Backbone as a ProteinNet text record, in pm:
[ID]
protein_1_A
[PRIMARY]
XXXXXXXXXXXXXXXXXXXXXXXXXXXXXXXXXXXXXXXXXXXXXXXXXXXXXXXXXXXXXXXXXXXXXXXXXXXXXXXXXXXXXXXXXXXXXXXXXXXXXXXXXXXXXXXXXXXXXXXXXXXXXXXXXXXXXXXXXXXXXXXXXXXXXXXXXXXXXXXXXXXXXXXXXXXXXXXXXXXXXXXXXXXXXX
[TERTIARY]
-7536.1	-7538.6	-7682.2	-7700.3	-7821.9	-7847.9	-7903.7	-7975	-7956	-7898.2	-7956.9	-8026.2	-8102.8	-8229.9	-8148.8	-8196.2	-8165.2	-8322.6	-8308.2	-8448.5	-8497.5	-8457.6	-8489.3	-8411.1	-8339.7	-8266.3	-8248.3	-8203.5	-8193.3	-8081.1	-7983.5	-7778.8	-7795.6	-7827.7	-7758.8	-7681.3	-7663.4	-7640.8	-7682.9	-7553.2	-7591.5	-7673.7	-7789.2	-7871.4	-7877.4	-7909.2	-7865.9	-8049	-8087.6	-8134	-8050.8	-7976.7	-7899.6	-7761.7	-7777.7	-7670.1	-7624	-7762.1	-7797.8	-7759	-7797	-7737.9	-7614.5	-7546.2	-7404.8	-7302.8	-7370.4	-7288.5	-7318.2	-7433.9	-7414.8	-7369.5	-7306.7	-7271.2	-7082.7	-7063.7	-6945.2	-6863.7	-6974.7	-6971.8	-7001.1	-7014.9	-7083.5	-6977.6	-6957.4	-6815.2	-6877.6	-6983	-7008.1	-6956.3	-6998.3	-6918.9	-6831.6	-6769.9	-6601.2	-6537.1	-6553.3	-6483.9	-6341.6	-6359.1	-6248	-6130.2	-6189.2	-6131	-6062.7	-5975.7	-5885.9	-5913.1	-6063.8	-6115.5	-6248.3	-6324.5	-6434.3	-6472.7	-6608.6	-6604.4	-6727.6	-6685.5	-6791.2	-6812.1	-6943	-7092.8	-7029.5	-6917.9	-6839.6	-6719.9	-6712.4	-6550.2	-6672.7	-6820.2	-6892	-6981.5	-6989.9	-7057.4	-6958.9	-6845.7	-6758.3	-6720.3	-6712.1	-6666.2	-6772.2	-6851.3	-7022.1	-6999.2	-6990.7	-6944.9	-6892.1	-6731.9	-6676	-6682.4	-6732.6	-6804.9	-6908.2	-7012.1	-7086.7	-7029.7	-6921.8	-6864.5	-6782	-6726.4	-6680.9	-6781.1	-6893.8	-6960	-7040.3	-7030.7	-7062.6	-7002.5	-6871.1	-6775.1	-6748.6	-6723.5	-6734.6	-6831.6	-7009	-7026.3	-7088.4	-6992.3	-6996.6	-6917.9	-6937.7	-6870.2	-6937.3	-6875.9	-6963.6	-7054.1	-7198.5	-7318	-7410.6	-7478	-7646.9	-7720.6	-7684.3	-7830.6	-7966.5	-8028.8	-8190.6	-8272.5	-8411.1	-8480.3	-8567.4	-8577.3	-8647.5	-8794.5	-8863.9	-8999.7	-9068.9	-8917.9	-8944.3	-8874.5	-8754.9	-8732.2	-8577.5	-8549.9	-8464.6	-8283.5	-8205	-8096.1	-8054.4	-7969.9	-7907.8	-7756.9	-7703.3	-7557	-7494.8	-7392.9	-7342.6	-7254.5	-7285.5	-7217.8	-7190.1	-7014.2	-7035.8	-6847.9	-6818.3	-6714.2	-6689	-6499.5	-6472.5	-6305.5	-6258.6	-6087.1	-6050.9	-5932.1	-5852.5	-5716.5	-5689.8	-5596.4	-5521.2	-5554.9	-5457.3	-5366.9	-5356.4	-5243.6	-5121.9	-5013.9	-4923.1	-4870.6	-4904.8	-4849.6	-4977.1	-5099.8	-5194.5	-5146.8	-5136.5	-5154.3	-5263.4	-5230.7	-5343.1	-5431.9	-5563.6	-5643.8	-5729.1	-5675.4	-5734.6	-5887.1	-5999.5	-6145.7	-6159.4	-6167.6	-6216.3	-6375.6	-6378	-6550.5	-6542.1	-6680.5	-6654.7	-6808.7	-6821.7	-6974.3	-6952.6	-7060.5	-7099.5	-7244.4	-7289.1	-7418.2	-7425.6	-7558.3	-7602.4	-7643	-7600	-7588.9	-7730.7	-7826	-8006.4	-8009.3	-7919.6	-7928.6	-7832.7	-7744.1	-7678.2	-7764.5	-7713.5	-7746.9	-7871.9	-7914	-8018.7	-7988.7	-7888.8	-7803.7	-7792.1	-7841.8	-7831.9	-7671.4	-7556.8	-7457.3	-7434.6	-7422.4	-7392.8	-7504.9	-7633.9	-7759.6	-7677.6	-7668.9	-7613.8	-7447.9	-7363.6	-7203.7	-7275.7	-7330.1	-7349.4	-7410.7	-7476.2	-7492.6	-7419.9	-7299.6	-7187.1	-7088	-7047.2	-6979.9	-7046.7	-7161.9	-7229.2	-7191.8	-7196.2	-7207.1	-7034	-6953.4	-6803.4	-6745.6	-6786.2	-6763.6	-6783.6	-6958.5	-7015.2	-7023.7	-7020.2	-7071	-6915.8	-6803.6	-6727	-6642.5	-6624.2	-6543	-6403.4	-6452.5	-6329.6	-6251.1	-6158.1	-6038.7	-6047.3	-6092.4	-6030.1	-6134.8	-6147.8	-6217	-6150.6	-6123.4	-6038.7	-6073.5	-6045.3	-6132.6	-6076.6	-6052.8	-5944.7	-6034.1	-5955.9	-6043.9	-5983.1	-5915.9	-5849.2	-5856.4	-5780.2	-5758.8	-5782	-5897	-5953.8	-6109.8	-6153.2	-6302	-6331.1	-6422.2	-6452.9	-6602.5	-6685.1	-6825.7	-6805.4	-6700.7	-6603.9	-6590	-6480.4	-6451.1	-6540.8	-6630	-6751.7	-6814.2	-6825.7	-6928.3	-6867.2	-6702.6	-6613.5	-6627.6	-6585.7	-6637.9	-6792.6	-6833	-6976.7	-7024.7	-6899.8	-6916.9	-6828.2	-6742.8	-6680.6	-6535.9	-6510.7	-6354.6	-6260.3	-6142.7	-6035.1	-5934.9	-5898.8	-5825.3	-5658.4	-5616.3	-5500.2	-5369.9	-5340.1	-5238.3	-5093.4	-5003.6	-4948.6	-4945.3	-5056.2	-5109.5	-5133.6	-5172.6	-5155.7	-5099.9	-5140.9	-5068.5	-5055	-4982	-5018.6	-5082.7	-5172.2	-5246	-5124.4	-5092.5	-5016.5	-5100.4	-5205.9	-5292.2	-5336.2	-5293.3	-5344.3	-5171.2	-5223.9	-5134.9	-5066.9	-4964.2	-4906.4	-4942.8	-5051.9	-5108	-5242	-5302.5	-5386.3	-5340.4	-5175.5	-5139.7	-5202.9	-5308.4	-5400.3	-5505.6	-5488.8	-5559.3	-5470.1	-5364.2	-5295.7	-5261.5	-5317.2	-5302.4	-5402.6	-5414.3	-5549.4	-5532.9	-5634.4	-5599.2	-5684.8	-5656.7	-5692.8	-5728.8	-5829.7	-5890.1	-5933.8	-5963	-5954.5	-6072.6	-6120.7	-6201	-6188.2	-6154.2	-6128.2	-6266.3	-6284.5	-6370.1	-6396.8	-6279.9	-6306.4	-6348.4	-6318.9	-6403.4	-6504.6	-6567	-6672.3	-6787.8	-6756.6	-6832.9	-6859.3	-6704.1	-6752	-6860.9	-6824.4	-6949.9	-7120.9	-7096	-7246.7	-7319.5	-7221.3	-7257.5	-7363.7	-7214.1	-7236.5	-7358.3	-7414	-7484	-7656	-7613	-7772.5	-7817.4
11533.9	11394.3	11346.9	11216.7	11144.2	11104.2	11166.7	11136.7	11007	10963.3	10789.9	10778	10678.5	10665	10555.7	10524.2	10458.1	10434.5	10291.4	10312.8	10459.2	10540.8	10623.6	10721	10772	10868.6	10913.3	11032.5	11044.4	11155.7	11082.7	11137.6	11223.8	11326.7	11464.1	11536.5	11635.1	11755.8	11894.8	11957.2	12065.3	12156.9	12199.1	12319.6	12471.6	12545.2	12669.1	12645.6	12582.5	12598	12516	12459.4	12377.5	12417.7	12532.9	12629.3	12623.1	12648.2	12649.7	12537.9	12433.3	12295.4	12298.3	12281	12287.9	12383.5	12508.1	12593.9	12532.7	12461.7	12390	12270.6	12238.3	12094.6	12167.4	12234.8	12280.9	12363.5	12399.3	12494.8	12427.7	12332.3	12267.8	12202.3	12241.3	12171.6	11990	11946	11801.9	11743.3	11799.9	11727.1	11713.5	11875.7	11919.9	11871.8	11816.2	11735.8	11692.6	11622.6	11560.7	11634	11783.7	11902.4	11986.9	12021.1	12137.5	12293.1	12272.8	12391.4	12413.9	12511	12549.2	12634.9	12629.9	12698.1	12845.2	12938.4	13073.2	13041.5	13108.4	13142.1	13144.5	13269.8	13253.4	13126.5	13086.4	12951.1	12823	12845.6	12671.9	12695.5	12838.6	12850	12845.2	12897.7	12827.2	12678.3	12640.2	12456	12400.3	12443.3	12415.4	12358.7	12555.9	12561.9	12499.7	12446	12360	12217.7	12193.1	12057.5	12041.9	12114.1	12121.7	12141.7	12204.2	12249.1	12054.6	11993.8	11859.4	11750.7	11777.1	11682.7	11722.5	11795.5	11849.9	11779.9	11787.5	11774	11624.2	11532.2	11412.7	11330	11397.9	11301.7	11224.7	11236.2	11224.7	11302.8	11298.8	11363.3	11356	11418.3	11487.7	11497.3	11417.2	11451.1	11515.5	11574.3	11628.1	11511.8	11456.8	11366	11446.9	11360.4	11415	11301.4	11319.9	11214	11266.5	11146.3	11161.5	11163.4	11144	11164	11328.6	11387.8	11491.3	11610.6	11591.3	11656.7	11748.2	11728	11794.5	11734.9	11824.4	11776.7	11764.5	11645.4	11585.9	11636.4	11609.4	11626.8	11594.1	11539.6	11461.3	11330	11243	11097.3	11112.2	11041.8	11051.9	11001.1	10953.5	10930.2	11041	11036	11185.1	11100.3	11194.1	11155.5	11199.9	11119.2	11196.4	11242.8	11360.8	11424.8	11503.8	11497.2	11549.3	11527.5	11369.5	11338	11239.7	11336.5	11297.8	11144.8	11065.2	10918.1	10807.2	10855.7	10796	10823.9	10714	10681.7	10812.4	10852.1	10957	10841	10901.4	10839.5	10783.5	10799.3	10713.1	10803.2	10682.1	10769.7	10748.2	10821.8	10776.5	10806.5	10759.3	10740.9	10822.3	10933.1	11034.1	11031.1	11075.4	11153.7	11263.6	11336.8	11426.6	11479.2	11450.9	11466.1	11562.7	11628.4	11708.1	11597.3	11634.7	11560.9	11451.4	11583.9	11478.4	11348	11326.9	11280.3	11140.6	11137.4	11053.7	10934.5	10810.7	10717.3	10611.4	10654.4	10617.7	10537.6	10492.2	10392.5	10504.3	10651.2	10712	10673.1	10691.2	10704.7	10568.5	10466.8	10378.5	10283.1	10337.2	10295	10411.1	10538.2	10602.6	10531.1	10506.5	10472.4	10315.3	10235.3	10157.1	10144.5	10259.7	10324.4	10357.1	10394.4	10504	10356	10268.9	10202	10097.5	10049.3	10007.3	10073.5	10169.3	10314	10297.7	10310.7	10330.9	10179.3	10049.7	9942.4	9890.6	9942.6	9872.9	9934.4	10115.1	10204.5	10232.4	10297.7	10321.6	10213.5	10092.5	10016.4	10025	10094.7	10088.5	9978.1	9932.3	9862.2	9865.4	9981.4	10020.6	10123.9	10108.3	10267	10248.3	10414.8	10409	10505.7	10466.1	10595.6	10619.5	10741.2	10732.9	10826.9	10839	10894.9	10947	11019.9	11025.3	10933.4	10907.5	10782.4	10760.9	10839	10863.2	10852.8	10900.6	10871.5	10742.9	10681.1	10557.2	10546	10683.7	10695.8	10636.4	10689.7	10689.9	10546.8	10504.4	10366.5	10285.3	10294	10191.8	10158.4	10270.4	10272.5	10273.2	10223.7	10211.6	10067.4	10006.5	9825	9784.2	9828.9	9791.7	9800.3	9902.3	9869.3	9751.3	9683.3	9597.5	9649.3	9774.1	9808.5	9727.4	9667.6	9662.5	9773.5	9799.7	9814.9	9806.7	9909.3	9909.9	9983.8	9867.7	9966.1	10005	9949.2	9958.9	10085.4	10160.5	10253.2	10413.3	10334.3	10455.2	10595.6	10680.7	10831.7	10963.7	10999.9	11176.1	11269.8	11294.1	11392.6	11518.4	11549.3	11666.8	11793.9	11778.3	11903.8	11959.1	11896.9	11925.4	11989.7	12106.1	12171.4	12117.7	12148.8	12112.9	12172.1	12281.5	12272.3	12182.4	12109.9	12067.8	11869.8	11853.3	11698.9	11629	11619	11512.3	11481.1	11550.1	11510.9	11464.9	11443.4	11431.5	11265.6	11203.2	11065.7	10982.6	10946.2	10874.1	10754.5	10664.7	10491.4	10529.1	10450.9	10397.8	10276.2	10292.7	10147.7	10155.2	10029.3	9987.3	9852.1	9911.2	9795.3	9763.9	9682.9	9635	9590.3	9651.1	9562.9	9382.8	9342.9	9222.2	9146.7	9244.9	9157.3	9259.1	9322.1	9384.6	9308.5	9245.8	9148.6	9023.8	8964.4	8881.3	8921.5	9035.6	9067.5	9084.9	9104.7	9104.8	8940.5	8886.3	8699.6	8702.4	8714.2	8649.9	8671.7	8834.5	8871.7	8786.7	8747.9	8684	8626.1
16347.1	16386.4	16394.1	16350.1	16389.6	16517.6	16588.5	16743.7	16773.3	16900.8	16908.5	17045.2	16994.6	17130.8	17243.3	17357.1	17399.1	17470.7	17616.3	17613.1	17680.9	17758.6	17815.4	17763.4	17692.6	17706.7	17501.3	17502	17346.6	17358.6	17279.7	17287.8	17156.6	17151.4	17054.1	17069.3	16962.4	16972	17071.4	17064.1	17207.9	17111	17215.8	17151.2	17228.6	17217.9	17286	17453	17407.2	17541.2	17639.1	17640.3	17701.3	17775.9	17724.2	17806.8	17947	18024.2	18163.7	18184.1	18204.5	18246.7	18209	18109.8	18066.1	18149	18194.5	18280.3	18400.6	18476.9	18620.8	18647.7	18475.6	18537.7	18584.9	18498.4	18483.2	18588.7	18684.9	18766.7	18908.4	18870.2	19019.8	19119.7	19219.1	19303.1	19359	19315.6	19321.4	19193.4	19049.3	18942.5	18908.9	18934	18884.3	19040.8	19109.6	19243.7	19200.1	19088.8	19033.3	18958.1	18891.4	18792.5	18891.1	18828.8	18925.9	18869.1	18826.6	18771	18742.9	18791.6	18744.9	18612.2	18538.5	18432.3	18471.1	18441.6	18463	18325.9	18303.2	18214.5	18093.3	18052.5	17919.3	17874.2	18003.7	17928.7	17892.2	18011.4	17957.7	17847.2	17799.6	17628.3	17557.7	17589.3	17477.5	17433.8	17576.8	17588.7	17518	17530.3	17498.5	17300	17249	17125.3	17077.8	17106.6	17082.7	17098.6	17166.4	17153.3	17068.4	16986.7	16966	16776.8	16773	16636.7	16630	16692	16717.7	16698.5	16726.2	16649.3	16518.5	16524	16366.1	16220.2	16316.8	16184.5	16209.9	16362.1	16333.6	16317.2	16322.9	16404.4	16478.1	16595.8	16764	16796.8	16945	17038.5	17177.6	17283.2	17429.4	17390.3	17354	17331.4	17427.3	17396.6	17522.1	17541.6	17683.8	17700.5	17769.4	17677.8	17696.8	17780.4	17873.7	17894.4	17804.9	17733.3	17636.1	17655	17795.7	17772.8	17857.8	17926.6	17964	17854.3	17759.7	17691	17750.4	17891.1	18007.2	17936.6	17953.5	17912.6	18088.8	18101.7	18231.5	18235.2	18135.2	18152.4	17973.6	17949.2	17855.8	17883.5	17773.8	17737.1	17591.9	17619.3	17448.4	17441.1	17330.7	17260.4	17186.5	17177.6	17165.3	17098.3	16991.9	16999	17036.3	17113.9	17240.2	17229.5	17254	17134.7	17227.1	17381	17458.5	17555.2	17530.9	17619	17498.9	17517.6	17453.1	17438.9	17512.8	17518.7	17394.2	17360.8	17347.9	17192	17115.1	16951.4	16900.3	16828.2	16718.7	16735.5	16668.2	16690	16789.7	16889.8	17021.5	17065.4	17100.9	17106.7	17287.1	17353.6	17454.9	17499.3	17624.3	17611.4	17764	17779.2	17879.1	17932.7	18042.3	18071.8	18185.3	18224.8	18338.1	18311.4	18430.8	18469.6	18580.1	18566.8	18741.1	18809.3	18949	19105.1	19133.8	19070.3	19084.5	19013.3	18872.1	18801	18802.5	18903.2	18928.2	18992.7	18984.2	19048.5	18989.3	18860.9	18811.8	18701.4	18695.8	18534.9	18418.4	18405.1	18275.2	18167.1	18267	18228.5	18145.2	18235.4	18175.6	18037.9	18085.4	17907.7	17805.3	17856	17758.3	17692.7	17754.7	17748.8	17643.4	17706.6	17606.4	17487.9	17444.1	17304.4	17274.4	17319.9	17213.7	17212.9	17279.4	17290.9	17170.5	17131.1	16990.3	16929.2	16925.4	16760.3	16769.6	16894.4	16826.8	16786.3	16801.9	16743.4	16620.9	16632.4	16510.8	16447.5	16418.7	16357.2	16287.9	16392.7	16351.7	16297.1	16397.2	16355.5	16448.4	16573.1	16665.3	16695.3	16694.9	16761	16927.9	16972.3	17141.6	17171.7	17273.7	17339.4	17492.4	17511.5	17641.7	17722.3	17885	17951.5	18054.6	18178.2	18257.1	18347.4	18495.5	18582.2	18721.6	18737.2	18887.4	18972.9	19009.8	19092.3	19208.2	19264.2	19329.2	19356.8	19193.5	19158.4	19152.7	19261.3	19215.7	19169.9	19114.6	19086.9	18911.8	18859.9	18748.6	18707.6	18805.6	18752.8	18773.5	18901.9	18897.9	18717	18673.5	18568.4	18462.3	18437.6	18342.5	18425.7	18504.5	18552.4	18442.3	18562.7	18468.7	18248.7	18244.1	18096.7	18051.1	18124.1	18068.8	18044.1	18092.7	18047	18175.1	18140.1	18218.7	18257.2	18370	18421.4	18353.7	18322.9	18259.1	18351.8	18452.1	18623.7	18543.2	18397.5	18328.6	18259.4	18275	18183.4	18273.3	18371.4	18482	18468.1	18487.8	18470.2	18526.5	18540.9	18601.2	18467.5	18481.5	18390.5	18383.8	18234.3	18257	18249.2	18226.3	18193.1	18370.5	18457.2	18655.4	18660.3	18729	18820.8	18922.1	18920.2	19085.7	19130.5	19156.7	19293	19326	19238.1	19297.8	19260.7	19309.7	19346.6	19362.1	19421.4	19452.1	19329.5	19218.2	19128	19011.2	19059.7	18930	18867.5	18983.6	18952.5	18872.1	18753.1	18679.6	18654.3	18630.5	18586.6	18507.5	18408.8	18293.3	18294.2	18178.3	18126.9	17996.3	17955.4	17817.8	17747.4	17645.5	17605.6	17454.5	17459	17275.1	17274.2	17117.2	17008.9	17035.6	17091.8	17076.9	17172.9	17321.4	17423.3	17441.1	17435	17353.9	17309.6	17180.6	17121	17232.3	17279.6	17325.7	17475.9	17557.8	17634	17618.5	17493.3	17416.9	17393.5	17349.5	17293.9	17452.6	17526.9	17710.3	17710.8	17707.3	17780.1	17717.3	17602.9	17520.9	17587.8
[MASK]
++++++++++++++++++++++++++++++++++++++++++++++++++++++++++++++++++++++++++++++++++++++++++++++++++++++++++++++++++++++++++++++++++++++++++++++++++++++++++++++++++++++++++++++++++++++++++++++

């Protein structure tokens, strides 16, 4: 994939120094808060891999964000097709991030989300981008608000991929942003 800059930040490909971060974001009971699972050293080089073999072949994907004037990977942002919940049309891209804990609170997510959200409109030519979040996380939906996605309470779901034992995560909302108010958020914003 071709790197994209943003003003502070630069969305690639995973590289093998990036490991370490990738295993603490994965591992960390502040990020995975929301996951009914942690990843040890071998499942987040694999997740890693595979994400990493996914944008290869599309792309995009879960990209590595970088600050680009220290060179430090933070976490990942990135558009991805979403291919594991049975109700969602083939095709469907949703738009994701996770960051380490230091790294929160500083707009990364959302300068990054609005680069991929350009690149999956204008680049790809998306129709929709869609994004969902336990229904509980409101660090999540804040920053799915702020990109302009609506709220889809119609759409609402129990994640089938959460255990019954951990119920309290099984509830997600969804949201949704067409291409077309999209554009028109961009006109606004001139």
């Amino acid at each position: 994939m071709t790197p994209i800059r943003t003003e502070r930040l630069i969305l690639r490909n995973w590289e093998d120094c990036d490991r370490e971060l990738f295993y603490r974001i994965n591992s960390d009971e502040r990020v995975m808060e929301f996951f009914p699972f942690r990843r040890d050293r071998a499942q987040a080089d694999a997740k890693m891999d595979e994400l990493r073999a996914v944008i290869d072949r599309d792309g995009f994907g879960f990209t590595a964000a970088e600050i680009a004037v220290t060179g430090h990977c933070i976490g990942f942002v990135g558009i991805t097709r979403t291919d594991h919940l049975p109700f969602l049309p083939a095709g469907t891209v949703e738009i994701g991030w996770r960051l380490a804990p230091e790294f929160w609170g500083h707009g990364y997510v959302t300068e990054a989300a609005e680069a991929w959200l350009a690149y999956g409109f204008e680049t790809l030519g998306l129709k929709e981008t869609v994004s969902f979040a336990v229904k509980d996380n409101s660090r999540s939906t804040a920053v799915m608000e702020r990109l302009g996605m609506t709220a889809d309470p119609a759409s609402d779901f129990d994640h089938p991929g959460i255990p019954d034992s951990h119920a309290m995560l099984k509830r997600h909302v969804f949201y949704r942003l067409t291409g077309k108010d999209w554009q028109a958020r961009k006109k606004a914003a001139r």
